[in-house]
PDB file of C-alpha atoms in Angstrom:
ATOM      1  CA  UNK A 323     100.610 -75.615 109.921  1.00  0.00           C
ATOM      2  CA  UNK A 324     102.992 -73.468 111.365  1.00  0.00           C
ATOM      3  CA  UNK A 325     105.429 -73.765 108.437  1.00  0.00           C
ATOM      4  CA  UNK A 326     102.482 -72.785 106.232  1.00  0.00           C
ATOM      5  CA  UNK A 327     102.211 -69.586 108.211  1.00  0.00           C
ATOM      6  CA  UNK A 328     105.715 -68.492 107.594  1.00  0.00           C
ATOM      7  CA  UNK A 329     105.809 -69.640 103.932  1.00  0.00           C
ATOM      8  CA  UNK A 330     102.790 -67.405 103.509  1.00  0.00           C
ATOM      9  CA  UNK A 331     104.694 -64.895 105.215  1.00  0.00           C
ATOM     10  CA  UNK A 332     107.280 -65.150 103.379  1.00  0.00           C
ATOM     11  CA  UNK A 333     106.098 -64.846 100.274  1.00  0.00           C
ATOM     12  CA  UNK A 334     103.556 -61.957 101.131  1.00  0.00           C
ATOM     13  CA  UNK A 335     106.895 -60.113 102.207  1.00  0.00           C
ATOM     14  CA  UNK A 336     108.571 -60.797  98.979  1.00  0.00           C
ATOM     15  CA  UNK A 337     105.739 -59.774  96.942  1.00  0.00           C
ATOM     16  CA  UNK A 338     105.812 -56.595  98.972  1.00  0.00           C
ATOM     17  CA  UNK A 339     109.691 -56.242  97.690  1.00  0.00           C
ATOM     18  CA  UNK A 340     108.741 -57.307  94.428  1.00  0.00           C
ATOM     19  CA  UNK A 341     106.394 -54.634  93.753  1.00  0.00           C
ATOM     20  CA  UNK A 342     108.672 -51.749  94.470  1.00  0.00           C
ATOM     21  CA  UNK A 343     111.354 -50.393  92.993  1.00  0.00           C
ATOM     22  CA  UNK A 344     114.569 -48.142  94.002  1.00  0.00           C
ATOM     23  CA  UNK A 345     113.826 -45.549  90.931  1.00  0.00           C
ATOM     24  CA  UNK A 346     116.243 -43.742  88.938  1.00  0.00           C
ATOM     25  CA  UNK A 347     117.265 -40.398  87.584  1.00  0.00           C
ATOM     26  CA  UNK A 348     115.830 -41.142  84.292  1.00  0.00           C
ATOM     27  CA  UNK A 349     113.836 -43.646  82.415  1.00  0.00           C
ATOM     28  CA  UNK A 350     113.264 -44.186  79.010  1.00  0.00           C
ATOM     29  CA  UNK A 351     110.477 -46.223  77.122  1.00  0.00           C
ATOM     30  CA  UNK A 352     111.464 -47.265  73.329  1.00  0.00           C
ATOM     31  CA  UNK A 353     108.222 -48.199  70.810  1.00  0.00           C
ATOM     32  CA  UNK A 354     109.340 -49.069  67.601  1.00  0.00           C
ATOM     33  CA  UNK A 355     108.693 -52.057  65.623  1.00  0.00           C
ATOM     34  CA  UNK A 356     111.364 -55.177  65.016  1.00  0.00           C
ATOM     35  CA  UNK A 357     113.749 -54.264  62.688  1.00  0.00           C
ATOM     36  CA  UNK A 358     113.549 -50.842  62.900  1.00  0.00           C
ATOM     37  CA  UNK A 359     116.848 -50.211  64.064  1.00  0.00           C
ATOM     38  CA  UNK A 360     115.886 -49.473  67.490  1.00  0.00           C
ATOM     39  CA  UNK A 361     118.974 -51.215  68.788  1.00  0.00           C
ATOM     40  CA  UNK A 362     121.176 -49.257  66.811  1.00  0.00           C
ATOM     41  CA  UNK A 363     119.513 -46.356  68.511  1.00  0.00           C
ATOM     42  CA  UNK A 364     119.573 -47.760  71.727  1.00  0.00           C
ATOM     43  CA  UNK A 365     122.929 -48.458  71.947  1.00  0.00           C
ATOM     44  CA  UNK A 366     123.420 -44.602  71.328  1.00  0.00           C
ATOM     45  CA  UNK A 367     121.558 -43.868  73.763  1.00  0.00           C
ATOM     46  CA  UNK A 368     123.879 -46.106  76.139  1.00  0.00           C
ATOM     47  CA  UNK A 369     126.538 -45.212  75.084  1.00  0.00           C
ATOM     48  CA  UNK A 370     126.370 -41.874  75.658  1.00  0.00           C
ATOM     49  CA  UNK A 371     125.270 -42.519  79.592  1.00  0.00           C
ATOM     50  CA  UNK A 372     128.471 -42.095  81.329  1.00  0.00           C
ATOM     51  CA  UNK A 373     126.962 -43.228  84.359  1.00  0.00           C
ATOM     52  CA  UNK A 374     125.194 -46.399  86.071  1.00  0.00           C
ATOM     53  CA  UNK A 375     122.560 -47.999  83.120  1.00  0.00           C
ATOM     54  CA  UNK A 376     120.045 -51.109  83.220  1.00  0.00           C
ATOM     55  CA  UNK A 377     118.235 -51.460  80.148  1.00  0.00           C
ATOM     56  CA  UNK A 378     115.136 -54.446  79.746  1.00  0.00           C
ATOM     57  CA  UNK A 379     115.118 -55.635  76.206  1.00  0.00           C
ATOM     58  CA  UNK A 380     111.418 -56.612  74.340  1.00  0.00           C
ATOM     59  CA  UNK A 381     109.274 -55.474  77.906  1.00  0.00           C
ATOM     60  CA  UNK A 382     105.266 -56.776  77.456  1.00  0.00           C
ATOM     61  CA  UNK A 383     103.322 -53.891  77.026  1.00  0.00           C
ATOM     62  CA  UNK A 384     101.280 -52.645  80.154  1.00  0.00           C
ATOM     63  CA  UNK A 385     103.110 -54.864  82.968  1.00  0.00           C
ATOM     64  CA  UNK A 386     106.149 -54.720  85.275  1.00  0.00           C
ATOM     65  CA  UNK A 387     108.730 -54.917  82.844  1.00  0.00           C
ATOM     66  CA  UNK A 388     111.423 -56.377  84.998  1.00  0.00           C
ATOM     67  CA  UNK A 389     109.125 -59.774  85.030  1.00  0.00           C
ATOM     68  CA  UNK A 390     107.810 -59.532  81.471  1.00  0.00           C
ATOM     69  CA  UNK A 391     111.190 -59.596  78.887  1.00  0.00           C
ATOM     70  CA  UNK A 392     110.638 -61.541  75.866  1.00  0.00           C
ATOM     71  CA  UNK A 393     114.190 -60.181  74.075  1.00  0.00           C
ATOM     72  CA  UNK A 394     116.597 -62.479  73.145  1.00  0.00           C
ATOM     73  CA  UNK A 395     119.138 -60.922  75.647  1.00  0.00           C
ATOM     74  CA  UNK A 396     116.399 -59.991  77.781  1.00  0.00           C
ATOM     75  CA  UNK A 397     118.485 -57.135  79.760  1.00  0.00           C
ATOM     76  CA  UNK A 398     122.116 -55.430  80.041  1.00  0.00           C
ATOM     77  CA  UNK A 399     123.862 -53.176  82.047  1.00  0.00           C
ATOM     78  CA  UNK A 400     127.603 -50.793  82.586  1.00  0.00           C
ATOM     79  CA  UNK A 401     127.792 -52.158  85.867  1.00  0.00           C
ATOM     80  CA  UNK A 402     128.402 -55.325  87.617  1.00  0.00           C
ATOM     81  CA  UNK A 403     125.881 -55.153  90.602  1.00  0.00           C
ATOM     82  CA  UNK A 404     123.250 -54.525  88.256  1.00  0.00           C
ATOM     83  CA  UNK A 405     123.801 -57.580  85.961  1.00  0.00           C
ATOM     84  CA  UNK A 406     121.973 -59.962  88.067  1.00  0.00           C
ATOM     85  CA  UNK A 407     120.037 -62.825  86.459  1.00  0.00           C
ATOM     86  CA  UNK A 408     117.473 -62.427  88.949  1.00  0.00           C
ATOM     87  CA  UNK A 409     114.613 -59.938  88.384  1.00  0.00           C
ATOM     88  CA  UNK A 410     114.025 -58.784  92.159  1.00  0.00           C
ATOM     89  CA  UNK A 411     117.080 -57.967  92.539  1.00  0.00           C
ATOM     90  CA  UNK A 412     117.681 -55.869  89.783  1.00  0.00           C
ATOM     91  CA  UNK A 413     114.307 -54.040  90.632  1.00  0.00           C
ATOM     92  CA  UNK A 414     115.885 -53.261  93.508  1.00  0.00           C
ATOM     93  CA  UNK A 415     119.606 -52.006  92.962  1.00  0.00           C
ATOM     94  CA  UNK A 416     119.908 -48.409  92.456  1.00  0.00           C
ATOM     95  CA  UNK A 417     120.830 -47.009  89.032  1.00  0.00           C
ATOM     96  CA  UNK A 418     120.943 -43.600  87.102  1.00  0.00           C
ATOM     97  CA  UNK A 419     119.209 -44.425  83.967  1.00  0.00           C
ATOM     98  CA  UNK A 420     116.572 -47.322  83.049  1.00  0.00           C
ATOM     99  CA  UNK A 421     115.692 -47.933  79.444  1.00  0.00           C
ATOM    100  CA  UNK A 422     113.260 -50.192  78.306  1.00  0.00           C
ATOM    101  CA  UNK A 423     111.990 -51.231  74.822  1.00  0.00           C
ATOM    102  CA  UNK A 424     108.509 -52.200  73.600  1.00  0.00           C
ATOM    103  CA  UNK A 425     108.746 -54.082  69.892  1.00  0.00           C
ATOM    104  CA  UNK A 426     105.644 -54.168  67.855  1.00  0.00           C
ATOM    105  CA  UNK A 427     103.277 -52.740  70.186  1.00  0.00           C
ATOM    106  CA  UNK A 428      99.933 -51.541  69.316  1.00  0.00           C
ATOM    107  CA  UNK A 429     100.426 -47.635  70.364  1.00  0.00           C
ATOM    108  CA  UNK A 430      96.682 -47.395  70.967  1.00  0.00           C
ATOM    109  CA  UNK A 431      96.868 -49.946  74.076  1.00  0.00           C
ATOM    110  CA  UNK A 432      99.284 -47.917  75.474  1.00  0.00           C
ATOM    111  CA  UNK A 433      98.715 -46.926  79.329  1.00  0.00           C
ATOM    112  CA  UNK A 434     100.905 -46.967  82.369  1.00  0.00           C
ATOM    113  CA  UNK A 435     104.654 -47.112  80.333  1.00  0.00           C
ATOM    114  CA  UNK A 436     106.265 -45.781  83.609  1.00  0.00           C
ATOM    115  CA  UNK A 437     104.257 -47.574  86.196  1.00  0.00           C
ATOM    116  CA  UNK A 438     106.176 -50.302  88.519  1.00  0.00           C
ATOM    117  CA  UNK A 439     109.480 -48.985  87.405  1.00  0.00           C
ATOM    118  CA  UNK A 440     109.830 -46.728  90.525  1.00  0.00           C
ATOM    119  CA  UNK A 441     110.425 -42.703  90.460  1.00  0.00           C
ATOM    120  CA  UNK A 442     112.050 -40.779  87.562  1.00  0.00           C
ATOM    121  CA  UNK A 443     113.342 -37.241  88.033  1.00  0.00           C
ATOM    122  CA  UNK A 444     112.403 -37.519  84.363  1.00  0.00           C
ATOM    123  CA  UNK A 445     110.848 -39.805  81.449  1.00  0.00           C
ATOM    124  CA  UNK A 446     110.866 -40.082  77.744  1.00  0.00           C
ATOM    125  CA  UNK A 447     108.945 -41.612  75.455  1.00  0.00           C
ATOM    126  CA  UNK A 448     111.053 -42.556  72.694  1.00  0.00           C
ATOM    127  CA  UNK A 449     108.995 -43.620  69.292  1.00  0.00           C
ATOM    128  CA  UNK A 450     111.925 -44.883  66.720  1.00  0.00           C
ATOM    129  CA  UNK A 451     110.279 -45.508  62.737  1.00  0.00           C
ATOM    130  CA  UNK A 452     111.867 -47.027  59.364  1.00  0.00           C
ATOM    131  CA  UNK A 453     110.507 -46.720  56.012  1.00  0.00           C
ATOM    132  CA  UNK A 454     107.908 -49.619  55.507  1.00  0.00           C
ATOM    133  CA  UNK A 455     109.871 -51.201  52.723  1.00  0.00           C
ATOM    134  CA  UNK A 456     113.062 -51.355  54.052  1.00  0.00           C
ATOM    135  CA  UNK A 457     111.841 -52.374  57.630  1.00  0.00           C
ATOM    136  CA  UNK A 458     109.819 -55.081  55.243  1.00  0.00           C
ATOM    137  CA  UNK A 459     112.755 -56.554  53.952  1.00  0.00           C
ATOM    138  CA  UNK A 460     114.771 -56.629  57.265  1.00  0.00           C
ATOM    139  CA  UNK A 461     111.778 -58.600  58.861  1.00  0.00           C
ATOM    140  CA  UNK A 462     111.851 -60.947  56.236  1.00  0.00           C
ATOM    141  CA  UNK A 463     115.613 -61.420  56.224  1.00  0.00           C
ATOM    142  CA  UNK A 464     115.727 -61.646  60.042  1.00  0.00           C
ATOM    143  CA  UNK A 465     112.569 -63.273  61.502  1.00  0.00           C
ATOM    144  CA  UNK A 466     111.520 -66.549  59.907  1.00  0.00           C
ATOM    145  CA  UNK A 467     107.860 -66.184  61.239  1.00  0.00           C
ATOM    146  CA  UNK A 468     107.680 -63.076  59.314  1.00  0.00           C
ATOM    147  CA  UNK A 469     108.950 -64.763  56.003  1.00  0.00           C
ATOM    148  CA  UNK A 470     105.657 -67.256  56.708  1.00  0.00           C
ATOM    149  CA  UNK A 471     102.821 -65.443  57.514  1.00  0.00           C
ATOM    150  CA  UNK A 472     100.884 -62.840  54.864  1.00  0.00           C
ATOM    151  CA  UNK A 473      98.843 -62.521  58.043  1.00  0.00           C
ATOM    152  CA  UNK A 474     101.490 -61.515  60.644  1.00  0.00           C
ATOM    153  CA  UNK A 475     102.074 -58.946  57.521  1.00  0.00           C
ATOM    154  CA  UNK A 476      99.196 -57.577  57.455  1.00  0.00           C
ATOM    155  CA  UNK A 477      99.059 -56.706  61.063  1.00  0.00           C
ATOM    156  CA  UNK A 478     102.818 -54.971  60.697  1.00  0.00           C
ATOM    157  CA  UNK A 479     101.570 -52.655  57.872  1.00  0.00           C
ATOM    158  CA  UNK A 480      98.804 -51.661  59.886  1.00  0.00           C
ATOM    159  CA  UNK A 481     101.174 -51.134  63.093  1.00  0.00           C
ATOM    160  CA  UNK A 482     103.238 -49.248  61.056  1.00  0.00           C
ATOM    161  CA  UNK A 483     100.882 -47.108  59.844  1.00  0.00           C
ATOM    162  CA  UNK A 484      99.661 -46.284  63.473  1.00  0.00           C
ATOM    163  CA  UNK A 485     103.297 -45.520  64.372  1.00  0.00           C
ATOM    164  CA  UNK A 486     104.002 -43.230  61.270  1.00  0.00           C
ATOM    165  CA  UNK A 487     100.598 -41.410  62.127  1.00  0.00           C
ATOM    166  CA  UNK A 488     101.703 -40.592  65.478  1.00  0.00           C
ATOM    167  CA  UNK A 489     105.609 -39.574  63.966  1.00  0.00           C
ATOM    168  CA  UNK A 490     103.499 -37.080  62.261  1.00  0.00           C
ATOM    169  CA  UNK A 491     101.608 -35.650  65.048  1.00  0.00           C
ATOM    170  CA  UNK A 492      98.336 -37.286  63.928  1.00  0.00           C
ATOM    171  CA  UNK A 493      97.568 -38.772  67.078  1.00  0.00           C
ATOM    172  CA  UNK A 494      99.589 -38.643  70.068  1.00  0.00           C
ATOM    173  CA  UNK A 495      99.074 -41.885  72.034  1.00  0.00           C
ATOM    174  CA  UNK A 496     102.455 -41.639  73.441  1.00  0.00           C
ATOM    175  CA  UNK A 497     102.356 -38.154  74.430  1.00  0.00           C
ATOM    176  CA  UNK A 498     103.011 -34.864  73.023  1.00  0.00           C
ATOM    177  CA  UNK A 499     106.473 -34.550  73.958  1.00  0.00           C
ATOM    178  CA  UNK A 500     107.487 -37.595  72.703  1.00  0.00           C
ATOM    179  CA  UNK A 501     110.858 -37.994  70.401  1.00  0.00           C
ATOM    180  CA  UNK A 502     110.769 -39.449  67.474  1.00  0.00           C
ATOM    181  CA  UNK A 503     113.923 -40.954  65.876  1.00  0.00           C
ATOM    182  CA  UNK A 504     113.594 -41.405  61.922  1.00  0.00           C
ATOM    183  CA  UNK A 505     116.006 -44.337  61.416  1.00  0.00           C
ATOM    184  CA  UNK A 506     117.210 -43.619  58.083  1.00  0.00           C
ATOM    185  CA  UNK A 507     118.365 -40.345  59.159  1.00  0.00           C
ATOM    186  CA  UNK A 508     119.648 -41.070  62.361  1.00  0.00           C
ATOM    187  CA  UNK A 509     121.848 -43.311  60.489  1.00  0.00           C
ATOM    188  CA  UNK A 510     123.133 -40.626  57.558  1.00  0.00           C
ATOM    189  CA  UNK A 511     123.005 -37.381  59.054  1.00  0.00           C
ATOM    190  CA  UNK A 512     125.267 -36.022  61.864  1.00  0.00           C
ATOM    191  CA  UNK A 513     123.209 -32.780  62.880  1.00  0.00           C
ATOM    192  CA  UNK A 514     120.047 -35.085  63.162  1.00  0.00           C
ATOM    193  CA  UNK A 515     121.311 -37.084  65.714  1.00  0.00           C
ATOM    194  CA  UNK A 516     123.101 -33.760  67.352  1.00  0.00           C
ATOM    195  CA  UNK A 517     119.205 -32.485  67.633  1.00  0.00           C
ATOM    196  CA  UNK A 518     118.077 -36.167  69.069  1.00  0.00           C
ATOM    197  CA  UNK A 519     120.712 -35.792  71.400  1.00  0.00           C
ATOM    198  CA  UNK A 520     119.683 -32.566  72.686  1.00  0.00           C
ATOM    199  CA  UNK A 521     115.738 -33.802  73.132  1.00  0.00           C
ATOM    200  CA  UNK A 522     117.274 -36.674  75.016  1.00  0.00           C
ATOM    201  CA  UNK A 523     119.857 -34.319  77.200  1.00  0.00           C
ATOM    202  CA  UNK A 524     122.479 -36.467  76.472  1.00  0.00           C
ATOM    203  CA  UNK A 525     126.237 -36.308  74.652  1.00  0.00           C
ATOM    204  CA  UNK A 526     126.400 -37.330  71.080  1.00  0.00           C
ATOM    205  CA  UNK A 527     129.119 -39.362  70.382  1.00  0.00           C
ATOM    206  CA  UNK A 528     130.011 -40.904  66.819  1.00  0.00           C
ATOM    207  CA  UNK A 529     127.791 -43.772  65.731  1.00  0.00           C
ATOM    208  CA  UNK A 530     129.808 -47.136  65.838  1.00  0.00           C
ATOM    209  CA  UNK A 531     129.399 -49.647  63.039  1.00  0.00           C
ATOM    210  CA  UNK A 532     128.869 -52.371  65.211  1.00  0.00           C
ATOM    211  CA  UNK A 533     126.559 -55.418  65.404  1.00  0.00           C
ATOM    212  CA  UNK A 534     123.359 -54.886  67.373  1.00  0.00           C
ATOM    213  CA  UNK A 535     122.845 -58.195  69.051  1.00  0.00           C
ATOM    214  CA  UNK A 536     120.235 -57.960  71.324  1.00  0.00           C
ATOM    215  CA  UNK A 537     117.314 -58.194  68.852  1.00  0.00           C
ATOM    216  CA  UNK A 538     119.054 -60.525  66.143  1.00  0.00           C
ATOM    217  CA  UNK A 539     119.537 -57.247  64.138  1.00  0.00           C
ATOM    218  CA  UNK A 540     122.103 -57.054  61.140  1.00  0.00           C
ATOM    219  CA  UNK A 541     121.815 -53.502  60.467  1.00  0.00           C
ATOM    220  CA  UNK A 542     125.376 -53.344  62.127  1.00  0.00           C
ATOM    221  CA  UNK A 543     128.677 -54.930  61.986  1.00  0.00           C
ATOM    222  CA  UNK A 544     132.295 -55.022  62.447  1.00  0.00           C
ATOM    223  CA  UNK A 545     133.357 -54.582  58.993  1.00  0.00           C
ATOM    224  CA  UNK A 546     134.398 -51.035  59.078  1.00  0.00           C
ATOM    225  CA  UNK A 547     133.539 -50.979  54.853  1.00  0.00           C
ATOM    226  CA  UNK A 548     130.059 -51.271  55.771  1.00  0.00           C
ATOM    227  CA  UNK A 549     128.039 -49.009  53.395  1.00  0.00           C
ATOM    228  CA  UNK A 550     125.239 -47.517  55.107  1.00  0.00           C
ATOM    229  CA  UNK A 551     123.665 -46.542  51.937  1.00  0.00           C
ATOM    230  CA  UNK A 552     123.295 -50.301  51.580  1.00  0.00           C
ATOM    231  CA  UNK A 553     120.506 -49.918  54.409  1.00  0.00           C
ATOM    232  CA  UNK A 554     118.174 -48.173  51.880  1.00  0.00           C
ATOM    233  CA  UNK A 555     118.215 -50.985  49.541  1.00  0.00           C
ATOM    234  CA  UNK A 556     117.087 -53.864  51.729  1.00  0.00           C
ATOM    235  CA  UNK A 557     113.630 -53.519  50.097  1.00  0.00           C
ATOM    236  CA  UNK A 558     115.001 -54.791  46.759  1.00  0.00           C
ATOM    237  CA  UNK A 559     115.035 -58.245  48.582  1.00  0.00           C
ATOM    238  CA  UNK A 560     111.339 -58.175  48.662  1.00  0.00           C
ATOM    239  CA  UNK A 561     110.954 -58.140  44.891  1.00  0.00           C
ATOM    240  CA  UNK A 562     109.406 -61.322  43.361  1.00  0.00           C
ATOM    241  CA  UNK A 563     107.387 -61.741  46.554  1.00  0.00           C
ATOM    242  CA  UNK A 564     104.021 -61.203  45.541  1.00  0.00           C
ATOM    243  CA  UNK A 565     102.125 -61.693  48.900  1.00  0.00           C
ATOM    244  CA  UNK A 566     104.004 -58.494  50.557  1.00  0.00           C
ATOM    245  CA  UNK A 567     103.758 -56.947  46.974  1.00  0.00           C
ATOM    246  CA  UNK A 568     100.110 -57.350  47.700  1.00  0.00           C
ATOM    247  CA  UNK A 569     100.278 -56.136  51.039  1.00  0.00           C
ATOM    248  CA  UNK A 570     101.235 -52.765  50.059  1.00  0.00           C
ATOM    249  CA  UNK A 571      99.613 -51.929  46.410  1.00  0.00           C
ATOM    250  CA  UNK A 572      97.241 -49.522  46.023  1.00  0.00           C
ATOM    251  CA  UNK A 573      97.238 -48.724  50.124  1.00  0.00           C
ATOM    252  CA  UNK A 574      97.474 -45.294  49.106  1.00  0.00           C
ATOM    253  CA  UNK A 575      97.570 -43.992  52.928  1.00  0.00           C
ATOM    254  CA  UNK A 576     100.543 -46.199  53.475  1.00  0.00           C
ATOM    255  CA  UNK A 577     102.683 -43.864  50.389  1.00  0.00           C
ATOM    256  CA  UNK A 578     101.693 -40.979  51.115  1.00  0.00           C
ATOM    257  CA  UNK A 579     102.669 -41.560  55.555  1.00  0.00           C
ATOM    258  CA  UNK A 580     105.788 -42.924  54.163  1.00  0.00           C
ATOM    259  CA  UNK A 581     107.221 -40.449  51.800  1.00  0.00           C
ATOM    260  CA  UNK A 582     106.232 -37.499  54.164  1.00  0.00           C
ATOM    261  CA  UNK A 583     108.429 -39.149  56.433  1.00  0.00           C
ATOM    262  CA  UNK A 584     111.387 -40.657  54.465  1.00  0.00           C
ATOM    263  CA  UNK A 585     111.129 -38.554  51.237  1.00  0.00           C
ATOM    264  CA  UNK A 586     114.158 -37.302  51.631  1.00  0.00           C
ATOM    265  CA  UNK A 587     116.705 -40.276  52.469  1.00  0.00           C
ATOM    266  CA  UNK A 588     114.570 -42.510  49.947  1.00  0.00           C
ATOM    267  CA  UNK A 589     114.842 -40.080  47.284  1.00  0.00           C
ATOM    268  CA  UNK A 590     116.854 -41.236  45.365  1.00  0.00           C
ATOM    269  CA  UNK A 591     114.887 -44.429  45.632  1.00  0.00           C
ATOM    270  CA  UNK A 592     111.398 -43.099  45.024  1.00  0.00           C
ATOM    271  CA  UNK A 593     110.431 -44.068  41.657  1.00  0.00           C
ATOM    272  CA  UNK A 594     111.452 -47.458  41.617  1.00  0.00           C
ATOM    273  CA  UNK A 595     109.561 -48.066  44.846  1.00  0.00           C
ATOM    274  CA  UNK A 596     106.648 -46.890  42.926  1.00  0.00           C
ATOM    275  CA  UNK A 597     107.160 -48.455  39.985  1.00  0.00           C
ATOM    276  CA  UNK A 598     107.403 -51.753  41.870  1.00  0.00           C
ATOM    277  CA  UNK A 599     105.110 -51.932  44.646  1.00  0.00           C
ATOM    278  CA  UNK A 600     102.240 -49.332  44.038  1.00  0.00           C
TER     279      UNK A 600
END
């Protein structure tokens, strides 16, 4: 009986631990859907923190996201003491920056992003967004539930379509001074990751070519030939698949969100996206 006592104890004191956290100087919460190059942007973003870093790959929406990591490589970090495989711990170790990543989350269900993480002197919400087709085709390349399912399709267009609605300042479930990353030109154009960088207060330093592991993404790689105009063409994969051909025609909302928004990297692009899937 008495052993009960401390067990009970014991584990009411570690639960006590458990729930707090050290803090940090700044946190960061990525939305974005899979295959949106989020890890490309990510990566960026760590790359250009000089100074102690945890981040917590593919957190569950709306929990403690040191518990809840789905990602393949569920976490990283710059320094040693932080790369702990056990959760507590790393709750618990002090660090300068957290970032965190949500993949495919309904925006709508969004409430407490920065609860159970601890203090932040400050916090971002970071919303990153590909074109449809594009991200399409990488999802079907990349995730072999994706390449199965017209349902699981279905609900991506529509999360997509919520995410591009809040890019545009339609709604603003994340919060109106959220950044928002367009992928396609955070990959072509120098001065618009120069103005990320100053939203996010950090340095910009040149984007590497370099795989992106932590999601399974492919977007990257070490072959320093890598075209990067060859990112705007992944949605040629998708022809002769009639179900996601389905998906989008005649969604006229789904266009119009998208060319606002990409228009001008998928320019040269425009009319045979038309021609094919509308």
């Amino acid at each position: 009986m008495k052993m009960n006592k401390i067990e009970s104890k014991f584990h009411k004191t570690m639960a006590k631990l458990v729930s707090k956290s050290v803090g940090q100087k700044r946190s960061i919460a990525i939305f974005s859907l899979k295959r949106s190059g989020q890890h490309a942007v990510i990566d960026w973003i760590l790359d250009n923190s000089s100074k102690s870093y945890l981040f917590l790959n593919d957190v569950r929406m709306n929990c403690d996201p040191f518990f809840n990591m789905n990602g393949v490589t569920p976490f990283k970090s710059n320094r040693a003491l932080l790369y702990f495989p056990n959760s507590m711990v790393k709750k618990m170790l002090p660090r300068h920056l957290l970032a965190y990543n949500f993949e495919d989350p309904d925006i709508e269900q969004v409430f407490c992003v920065n609860k159970n993480i601890g203090h932040s002197g400050r916090h971002d919400n970071v919303l990153v967004l590909r074109d449809i087709f594009n991200c399409f085709a990488s999802r079907r390349r990349g995730l072999l539930h994706f390449k199965e399912s017209s349902r699981v399709s279905f609900l991506i267009k529509d999360l997509w379509k919520k995410h591009a609605r809040e890019f545009l300042g339609i709604t603003s479930y994340l919060g109106e001074n959220c950044i928002k990353i367009s992928y396609n030109d955070f990959v072509f154009d120098e001065k618009y990751r120069t103005s990320c960088a100053k939203y996010l207060n950090i340095n910009n330093i040149e984007l590497s070519k370099k795989q992106t592991r932590e999601g399974g993404g492919s977007s990257f790689c070490n072959d320093e030939n890598l075209n990067f105009s060859d990112l705007m063409v992944r949605f040629r994969d998708l022809y002769g698949v009639d179900y996601i051909k389905n998906i989008f025609k005649n969604d006229r909302e789904l266009f119009d969100l998208n060319f606002k928004i990409f228009g001008k990297t998928l320019a040269n692009y425009k009319n045979e996206i038309l021609r094919y899937f509308k």
